[in-house]
Coordinates of C-alpha atoms in Angstrom, one line a residue:
M255 CA -36.2 -40.7 2.1
K256 CA -39.0 -39.1 4.1
R257 CA -42.3 -38.0 2.5
A258 CA -45.7 -37.0 3.9
F259 CA -49.2 -37.5 2.5
L260 CA -52.2 -35.7 4.0
F261 CA -55.5 -36.8 2.6
V262 CA -58.7 -34.9 3.7
L263 CA -62.0 -36.7 3.3
D264 CA -64.0 -33.5 3.2
S265 CA -66.7 -33.5 6.0
V266 CA -66.1 -37.1 7.2
G267 CA -66.6 -36.3 10.9
I268 CA -67.1 -38.8 13.6
G269 CA -69.2 -37.0 16.2
G270 CA -68.4 -36.2 19.9
A271 CA -67.0 -32.7 19.6
N272 CA -66.6 -31.3 23.1
D273 CA -68.2 -28.0 22.0
A274 CA -70.8 -29.3 19.6
E275 CA -73.7 -27.9 21.7
R276 CA -72.3 -24.3 21.2
F277 CA -72.8 -24.8 17.4
G278 CA -76.2 -26.4 17.7
D279 CA -74.7 -29.8 16.7
A280 CA -74.8 -31.8 19.8
G281 CA -75.5 -35.4 18.7
S282 CA -74.3 -35.0 15.1
N283 CA -72.1 -37.8 13.8
T284 CA -71.5 -38.1 10.1
V285 CA -69.9 -41.6 10.0
G286 CA -71.9 -42.9 13.0
H287 CA -75.2 -42.0 11.5
I288 CA -74.3 -43.3 8.1
L289 CA -73.3 -46.6 9.7
E290 CA -76.7 -46.7 11.4
A291 CA -78.7 -45.8 8.3
A292 CA -76.7 -48.4 6.2
S293 CA -77.4 -51.1 8.8
R294 CA -81.1 -50.4 8.2
G295 CA -80.7 -51.0 4.5
A296 CA -80.3 -47.4 3.2
A297 CA -80.1 -47.6 -0.6
D298 CA -79.5 -44.9 -3.2
K299 CA -82.1 -43.9 -5.7
E300 CA -80.8 -46.3 -8.3
G301 CA -80.6 -49.1 -5.9
L302 CA -76.8 -49.5 -6.6
R303 CA -75.8 -49.7 -2.9
H304 CA -77.6 -51.2 0.1
G305 CA -76.9 -53.0 3.3
P306 CA -74.2 -52.4 5.9
L307 CA -71.4 -50.0 5.2
S308 CA -68.4 -51.9 3.8
V309 CA -65.1 -50.1 4.2
P310 CA -62.7 -52.8 5.2
N311 CA -59.5 -50.9 4.3
L312 CA -60.5 -47.8 6.4
A313 CA -61.6 -50.1 9.2
S314 CA -58.2 -51.8 9.1
L315 CA -56.6 -48.5 9.6
G316 CA -58.8 -47.9 12.7
L317 CA -61.8 -45.9 11.4
F318 CA -64.3 -47.7 13.6
H319 CA -61.9 -47.6 16.6
A320 CA -61.8 -43.8 16.1
V321 CA -65.5 -43.4 15.8
E322 CA -66.0 -45.3 19.0
A323 CA -63.4 -43.3 20.8
A324 CA -64.8 -40.0 19.5
S325 CA -68.4 -40.5 20.1
G326 CA -69.0 -43.9 21.9
N327 CA -71.0 -45.1 18.9
A328 CA -72.0 -48.7 19.7
L329 CA -72.4 -49.9 16.1
A330 CA -68.9 -48.7 15.3
A331 CA -67.6 -50.6 18.3
S332 CA -69.3 -53.8 17.1
M333 CA -67.7 -53.4 13.7
K334 CA -64.0 -53.0 14.8
P335 CA -61.6 -55.5 13.4
E336 CA -59.5 -57.4 16.0
T337 CA -56.3 -55.9 14.7
V338 CA -55.4 -52.6 13.0
T339 CA -52.6 -52.1 10.4
G340 CA -52.1 -48.4 11.1
F341 CA -52.5 -45.9 13.9
W342 CA -55.8 -44.2 14.8
G343 CA -57.2 -41.5 16.9
A344 CA -59.5 -38.5 16.8
C345 CA -59.1 -34.7 17.0
D346 CA -61.2 -31.9 18.5
E347 CA -61.2 -28.6 16.6
V348 CA -60.4 -25.4 18.5
S349 CA -60.9 -22.9 15.7
N350 CA -63.8 -20.4 15.8
G351 CA -65.9 -22.0 13.1
K352 CA -66.7 -25.2 11.4
D353 CA -65.9 -24.3 7.8
T354 CA -63.3 -25.4 5.3
P355 CA -60.5 -22.9 5.8
S356 CA -60.7 -23.2 9.6
G357 CA -60.3 -27.0 9.5
H358 CA -57.5 -27.0 6.9
W359 CA -55.6 -24.2 8.4
E360 CA -55.8 -25.8 11.9
M361 CA -54.6 -29.2 10.6
T362 CA -51.6 -27.4 9.1
G363 CA -50.7 -25.8 12.5
V364 CA -52.7 -22.5 12.4
P365 CA -56.0 -22.6 14.5
V366 CA -58.4 -19.8 13.7
R367 CA -58.8 -17.8 16.9
F368 CA -60.6 -14.8 15.3
D369 CA -64.3 -14.7 14.4
W370 CA -65.3 -15.0 10.8
G371 CA -68.0 -12.8 9.4
Y372 CA -71.3 -14.4 8.5
F373 CA -74.4 -13.2 6.6
P374 CA -77.8 -13.5 8.5
D375 CA -80.3 -16.2 7.6
E376 CA -82.9 -13.8 6.2
I377 CA -84.0 -12.5 2.8
P378 CA -82.2 -10.5 1.6
C379 CA -79.1 -11.7 3.5
F380 CA -76.6 -9.3 1.9
P381 CA -76.5 -5.7 3.1
A382 CA -78.0 -3.2 0.6
D383 CA -74.9 -1.0 0.7
L384 CA -72.6 -3.9 -0.1
L385 CA -74.8 -4.9 -3.1
E386 CA -74.8 -1.4 -4.4
K387 CA -71.0 -1.2 -4.4
I388 CA -70.8 -4.6 -6.2
Y389 CA -73.3 -3.6 -8.8
K390 CA -71.5 -0.3 -9.5
D391 CA -68.0 -1.8 -9.8
A392 CA -69.2 -4.8 -11.8
G393 CA -71.6 -3.0 -14.1
L394 CA -74.6 -5.0 -12.9
E395 CA -78.2 -4.0 -12.9
G396 CA -78.9 -6.4 -10.0
S397 CA -78.7 -10.0 -8.8
L398 CA -80.9 -13.0 -7.9
G399 CA -81.1 -15.0 -4.8
N400 CA -79.5 -13.0 -2.0
K401 CA -80.4 -15.7 0.6
H402 CA -79.1 -18.8 2.3
A403 CA -79.4 -21.8 0.0
S404 CA -78.1 -25.1 -1.2
G405 CA -76.0 -24.6 -4.4
T406 CA -77.9 -27.1 -6.5
E407 CA -81.3 -26.1 -5.3
I408 CA -80.8 -22.4 -6.0
I409 CA -79.6 -23.1 -9.5
A410 CA -82.7 -25.2 -10.1
E411 CA -84.8 -22.4 -8.7
L412 CA -83.2 -19.4 -10.3
G413 CA -81.1 -20.7 -13.2
E414 CA -83.8 -20.1 -15.9
E415 CA -84.4 -16.6 -14.6
H416 CA -80.6 -16.0 -14.6
L417 CA -80.5 -17.0 -18.3
K418 CA -83.4 -14.6 -19.1
T419 CA -82.1 -11.6 -17.1
G420 CA -78.4 -12.1 -17.2
M421 CA -78.3 -11.4 -13.4
P422 CA -75.9 -13.5 -11.4
I423 CA -77.2 -15.6 -8.5
F424 CA -75.8 -14.5 -5.1
Y425 CA -76.2 -16.8 -2.1
T426 CA -74.6 -17.9 1.1
S427 CA -74.7 -20.6 3.8
G428 CA -73.9 -21.2 7.4
D429 CA -70.2 -20.8 6.4
S430 CA -68.4 -17.5 6.0
V431 CA -69.0 -17.4 2.3
F432 CA -70.3 -15.2 -0.5
Q433 CA -71.2 -17.6 -3.4
I434 CA -71.9 -16.6 -7.0
A435 CA -73.6 -19.0 -9.5
A436 CA -73.6 -18.1 -13.2
H437 CA -73.9 -19.9 -16.5
E438 CA -70.5 -20.7 -17.8
E439 CA -71.4 -19.8 -21.4
A440 CA -74.3 -17.3 -21.2
F441 CA -72.7 -15.2 -18.4
G442 CA -69.1 -16.2 -19.2
L443 CA -66.6 -18.0 -17.0
Q444 CA -64.0 -15.2 -17.0
R445 CA -66.7 -12.7 -16.3
L446 CA -67.7 -14.7 -13.3
Y447 CA -64.2 -14.9 -12.0
D448 CA -63.8 -11.1 -12.5
L449 CA -67.0 -10.6 -10.5
C450 CA -65.7 -12.7 -7.7
E451 CA -62.5 -10.6 -7.6
I452 CA -64.6 -7.5 -7.2
V453 CA -66.7 -9.1 -4.5
R454 CA -63.6 -10.3 -2.7
G455 CA -62.4 -6.7 -2.4
H456 CA -65.7 -5.6 -0.9
V457 CA -66.2 -8.3 1.7
D458 CA -62.7 -8.2 3.2
A459 CA -64.0 -5.5 5.6
L460 CA -66.7 -8.0 6.7
N461 CA -64.1 -10.7 7.4
I462 CA -65.8 -13.1 5.0
G463 CA -63.6 -16.2 4.5
R464 CA -64.3 -17.1 0.9
V465 CA -65.9 -15.8 -2.2
I466 CA -66.8 -18.8 -4.4
A467 CA -67.4 -18.9 -8.2
R468 CA -70.0 -21.6 -8.9
P469 CA -70.3 -22.0 -12.7
F470 CA -72.9 -24.2 -14.2
L471 CA -74.2 -25.4 -17.6
G472 CA -77.5 -26.5 -19.0
T473 CA -80.6 -25.1 -20.6
N474 CA -83.3 -25.5 -18.0
A475 CA -84.0 -26.5 -14.4
E476 CA -84.1 -30.2 -15.5
N477 CA -80.5 -30.3 -16.7
F478 CA -78.6 -27.6 -15.0
E479 CA -75.3 -29.0 -13.6
R480 CA -72.4 -27.3 -11.9
T481 CA -69.1 -27.7 -13.7
G482 CA -65.6 -28.4 -12.4
N483 CA -64.5 -24.8 -12.9
R484 CA -65.3 -23.7 -9.3
H485 CA -62.8 -21.3 -7.9
D486 CA -62.5 -20.1 -4.3
Y487 CA -61.2 -16.7 -3.5
S488 CA -59.9 -17.1 0.1
V489 CA -58.3 -14.8 2.6
P490 CA -54.7 -16.0 3.4
P491 CA -54.0 -17.8 6.7
P492 CA -53.0 -15.4 9.5
E493 CA -49.7 -17.1 10.3
P494 CA -47.3 -19.3 8.4
T495 CA -48.8 -22.8 8.0
L496 CA -47.0 -26.1 7.7
L497 CA -47.0 -25.5 3.9
D498 CA -45.1 -22.3 4.3
R499 CA -42.7 -23.8 6.7
L500 CA -42.0 -26.8 4.4
T501 CA -41.5 -24.8 1.2
K502 CA -39.2 -22.3 3.1
A503 CA -37.1 -25.4 4.1
D504 CA -36.8 -26.4 0.4
G505 CA -39.5 -29.1 0.6
R506 CA -42.3 -29.1 -1.9
V507 CA -46.0 -29.1 -1.4
L508 CA -47.9 -30.9 -4.2
A509 CA -51.5 -29.9 -3.8
V510 CA -54.5 -31.8 -5.3
G511 CA -58.0 -30.4 -5.7
K512 CA -59.1 -27.3 -3.9
I513 CA -56.1 -27.1 -1.5
G514 CA -54.6 -24.2 -3.4
D515 CA -57.8 -22.1 -3.1
I516 CA -58.2 -22.9 0.6
F517 CA -54.7 -21.5 1.3
A518 CA -54.9 -18.6 -1.1
H519 CA -52.1 -20.4 -3.0
Q520 CA -49.6 -19.7 -0.2
G521 CA -47.1 -22.4 0.4
I522 CA -48.1 -24.4 -2.7
T523 CA -45.4 -25.7 -5.1
K524 CA -47.6 -27.4 -7.7
L525 CA -51.3 -27.8 -8.0
R526 CA -53.3 -30.5 -9.7
K527 CA -57.0 -29.9 -10.4
A528 CA -59.6 -32.6 -11.0
T529 CA -63.3 -33.0 -10.7
G530 CA -64.8 -35.9 -8.6
N531 CA -63.3 -38.1 -6.0
M532 CA -62.0 -40.7 -8.4
A533 CA -60.3 -38.2 -10.6
L534 CA -58.8 -36.6 -7.5
L535 CA -57.5 -40.0 -6.5
D536 CA -55.9 -40.5 -9.9
A537 CA -54.3 -37.1 -9.6
T538 CA -53.1 -38.0 -6.1
L539 CA -51.4 -41.1 -7.4
E540 CA -49.6 -39.0 -10.0
A541 CA -48.5 -36.6 -7.3
M542 CA -47.2 -39.5 -5.1
D543 CA -45.1 -40.7 -8.0
E544 CA -43.7 -37.2 -8.4
A545 CA -43.0 -36.6 -4.7
G546 CA -39.4 -36.7 -3.6
D547 CA -37.5 -36.5 -0.4
H548 CA -39.1 -34.1 2.2
D549 CA -42.1 -33.4 -0.1
M550 CA -45.7 -33.4 0.9
V551 CA -48.8 -34.4 -1.1
F552 CA -52.0 -32.7 0.2
T553 CA -55.4 -33.7 -1.2
N554 CA -58.9 -32.7 -0.5
F555 CA -61.6 -35.2 -1.6
V556 CA -64.5 -32.9 -1.9
D557 CA -67.4 -35.1 -3.1
F558 CA -68.3 -36.4 0.4
D559 CA -69.2 -32.8 1.4
M560 CA -70.3 -31.2 -1.8
L561 CA -72.3 -33.9 -3.4
Y562 CA -73.6 -35.9 -0.4
G563 CA -73.2 -34.1 3.0
H564 CA -74.8 -30.7 2.0
R565 CA -77.4 -32.5 -0.1
R566 CA -78.3 -34.7 2.9
N567 CA -77.9 -37.8 0.7
V568 CA -77.1 -40.6 3.2
A569 CA -76.9 -43.5 0.7
G570 CA -74.8 -41.5 -1.7
Y571 CA -72.4 -40.6 1.1
A572 CA -72.2 -44.3 2.0
A573 CA -71.5 -45.3 -1.6
A574 CA -68.8 -42.6 -1.8
L575 CA -67.0 -43.9 1.3
E576 CA -67.1 -47.4 -0.1
A577 CA -65.8 -46.2 -3.5
F578 CA -62.9 -44.4 -1.8
D579 CA -62.2 -47.5 0.4
R580 CA -61.9 -49.8 -2.6
R581 CA -59.1 -47.6 -4.0
L582 CA -57.3 -46.9 -0.8
P583 CA -54.9 -49.9 -1.4
E584 CA -53.7 -48.0 -4.5
L585 CA -52.6 -45.1 -2.3
M586 CA -51.0 -47.4 0.3
A587 CA -49.1 -49.3 -2.4
K588 CA -47.3 -46.1 -3.3
L589 CA -45.8 -45.7 0.2
Q590 CA -42.1 -46.3 0.6
P591 CA -40.0 -46.8 3.8
G592 CA -39.8 -43.4 5.5
D593 CA -43.3 -42.3 4.3
L594 CA -46.1 -41.1 6.6
M595 CA -49.7 -41.1 5.4
I596 CA -52.5 -39.4 7.4
I597 CA -56.2 -39.6 6.5
T598 CA -58.5 -37.1 8.2
A599 CA -61.3 -34.6 7.7
D600 CA -61.9 -30.9 8.1
H601 CA -65.3 -30.9 9.9
G602 CA -68.5 -32.9 9.7
C603 CA -71.5 -32.6 7.4
D604 CA -73.9 -35.2 8.9
P605 CA -76.4 -36.1 6.1
T606 CA -79.0 -37.0 8.7
W607 CA -78.8 -33.6 10.4
R608 CA -81.2 -30.7 10.1
G609 CA -80.4 -28.1 7.5
T610 CA -77.7 -28.3 4.9
D611 CA -74.7 -26.9 6.7
H612 CA -71.5 -28.4 8.2
T613 CA -71.7 -30.0 11.6
R614 CA -69.2 -29.5 14.5
E615 CA -67.6 -32.9 15.1
R616 CA -64.4 -34.6 16.0
V617 CA -62.5 -35.9 13.0
P618 CA -60.6 -39.2 12.5
V619 CA -56.9 -39.4 12.4
L620 CA -55.9 -42.6 10.5
G621 CA -52.3 -43.2 9.6
F622 CA -49.8 -45.6 8.2
G623 CA -46.2 -45.8 7.3
P624 CA -44.1 -48.8 6.3
G625 CA -42.4 -50.0 9.5
M626 CA -44.3 -47.5 11.6
A627 CA -45.9 -48.6 14.9
T628 CA -49.6 -49.3 15.0
G629 CA -52.2 -48.6 17.7
G630 CA -54.1 -45.7 19.3
I631 CA -52.9 -42.1 19.6
G632 CA -55.9 -41.1 21.7
L633 CA -58.2 -38.0 21.5
R634 CA -56.1 -35.1 20.4
P635 CA -57.0 -31.6 21.7
T636 CA -56.5 -29.8 18.3
Y637 CA -56.2 -30.6 14.6
A638 CA -52.8 -28.8 14.8
D639 CA -51.3 -32.0 16.3
M640 CA -51.5 -33.5 12.7
G641 CA -49.5 -30.6 11.3
E642 CA -46.9 -30.8 14.0
T643 CA -46.6 -34.6 13.5
I644 CA -45.9 -34.1 9.8
A645 CA -43.5 -31.3 10.7
A646 CA -41.6 -33.5 13.1
H647 CA -41.6 -36.4 10.5
L648 CA -40.0 -34.1 7.8
G649 CA -37.5 -32.6 10.2
L650 CA -39.0 -29.1 10.6
K651 CA -38.8 -27.1 13.7
S652 CA -41.8 -27.2 16.0
G653 CA -44.6 -24.6 15.4
P654 CA -46.4 -22.6 18.1
H655 CA -49.6 -24.7 18.0
G656 CA -50.1 -28.4 18.5
T657 CA -47.9 -31.3 19.6
S658 CA -46.5 -34.2 17.5
F659 CA -47.8 -37.6 18.3
L660 CA -44.9 -39.5 16.6
T661 CA -43.6 -40.6 20.0
D662 CA -47.1 -42.0 20.9
L663 CA -47.3 -44.4 18.0
A664 CA -46.0 -47.3 20.0
V665 CA -49.0 -47.1 22.4
D666 CA -51.0 -50.3 22.1
A667 CA -54.6 -49.8 21.0

């Protein structure tokens, strides 16, 4: 039996991207800078974590080897274990962008070669004619925000006004997104989804990657909190991805988290939703139990990015990595002979970097399979190598982008 498991630690980049300067991100390094901050005693607000980063299971798979190879980080080099139990490497991204769809599509064999549309970092950021069309079709008198903003900060800033006026909160970021925040009860969850559908239709001409519903609850700025009913309205990938190829060959793709939204639900056999990394991990364990021969389980662990990267919370990010690491043995215990597991990321979101946007970085490739060779697989030129490796493992024909590294796994680290 052969199965594949692809786990994306959202935004866990490792620096060193060969084109980082073009994105204004030269020197960014999510894991490297977290390592350095933790070594200086970074603690969270509650004092629940402090001291050096402790991720022995990820380290055993080669995380620190990968960080050193990707970016030359000296602290990571000093923390490498003498032996690794899996295979490790790093990938550069070739897609035109550092957002979520680009990273996920590329790792499943479809690099984004076109340019996404973006909204300018000015107020208002959305064109007046676009807003007028949305207001007319949605029956709105207006909207709030209309600027680049952090999702939690803009809710704290405008949530009370939203409750008073009934106007939804429109905002964007450095990604190709149009985000809409609204109170789940006062505005209505279905009404928010319907509004996103309307907006999706109007931003297609602008080549905007995602329209995102951001529902929240609470009564005032002190207790507003986003709920787990987020929904992304994405454009579909421009070519068949690994998911399409696998389902066409009668394999199944068991998706966990926001994977379905990222791929516009193309190539998805079954979707499990959950809120929070630990709940996502529980759902992943269930999917692994369900997975059969030539099936793939694909999970995005979103908290690293959403809760800590964008909020520039270094200690919280470190704690989240440690929490995932503690449960990694549960995932590995589910692996059977013939299985292949890859842990990676879709971009960076360095919590020490300026601004609140993603950062252009290389991503780690950490893998394991019972009986599979261990060692280094080098610096890969594209995330698509991961998709082609899974395709080769599951017996699919090669795709047009990327190269499998299955034959490289015997290389000694």
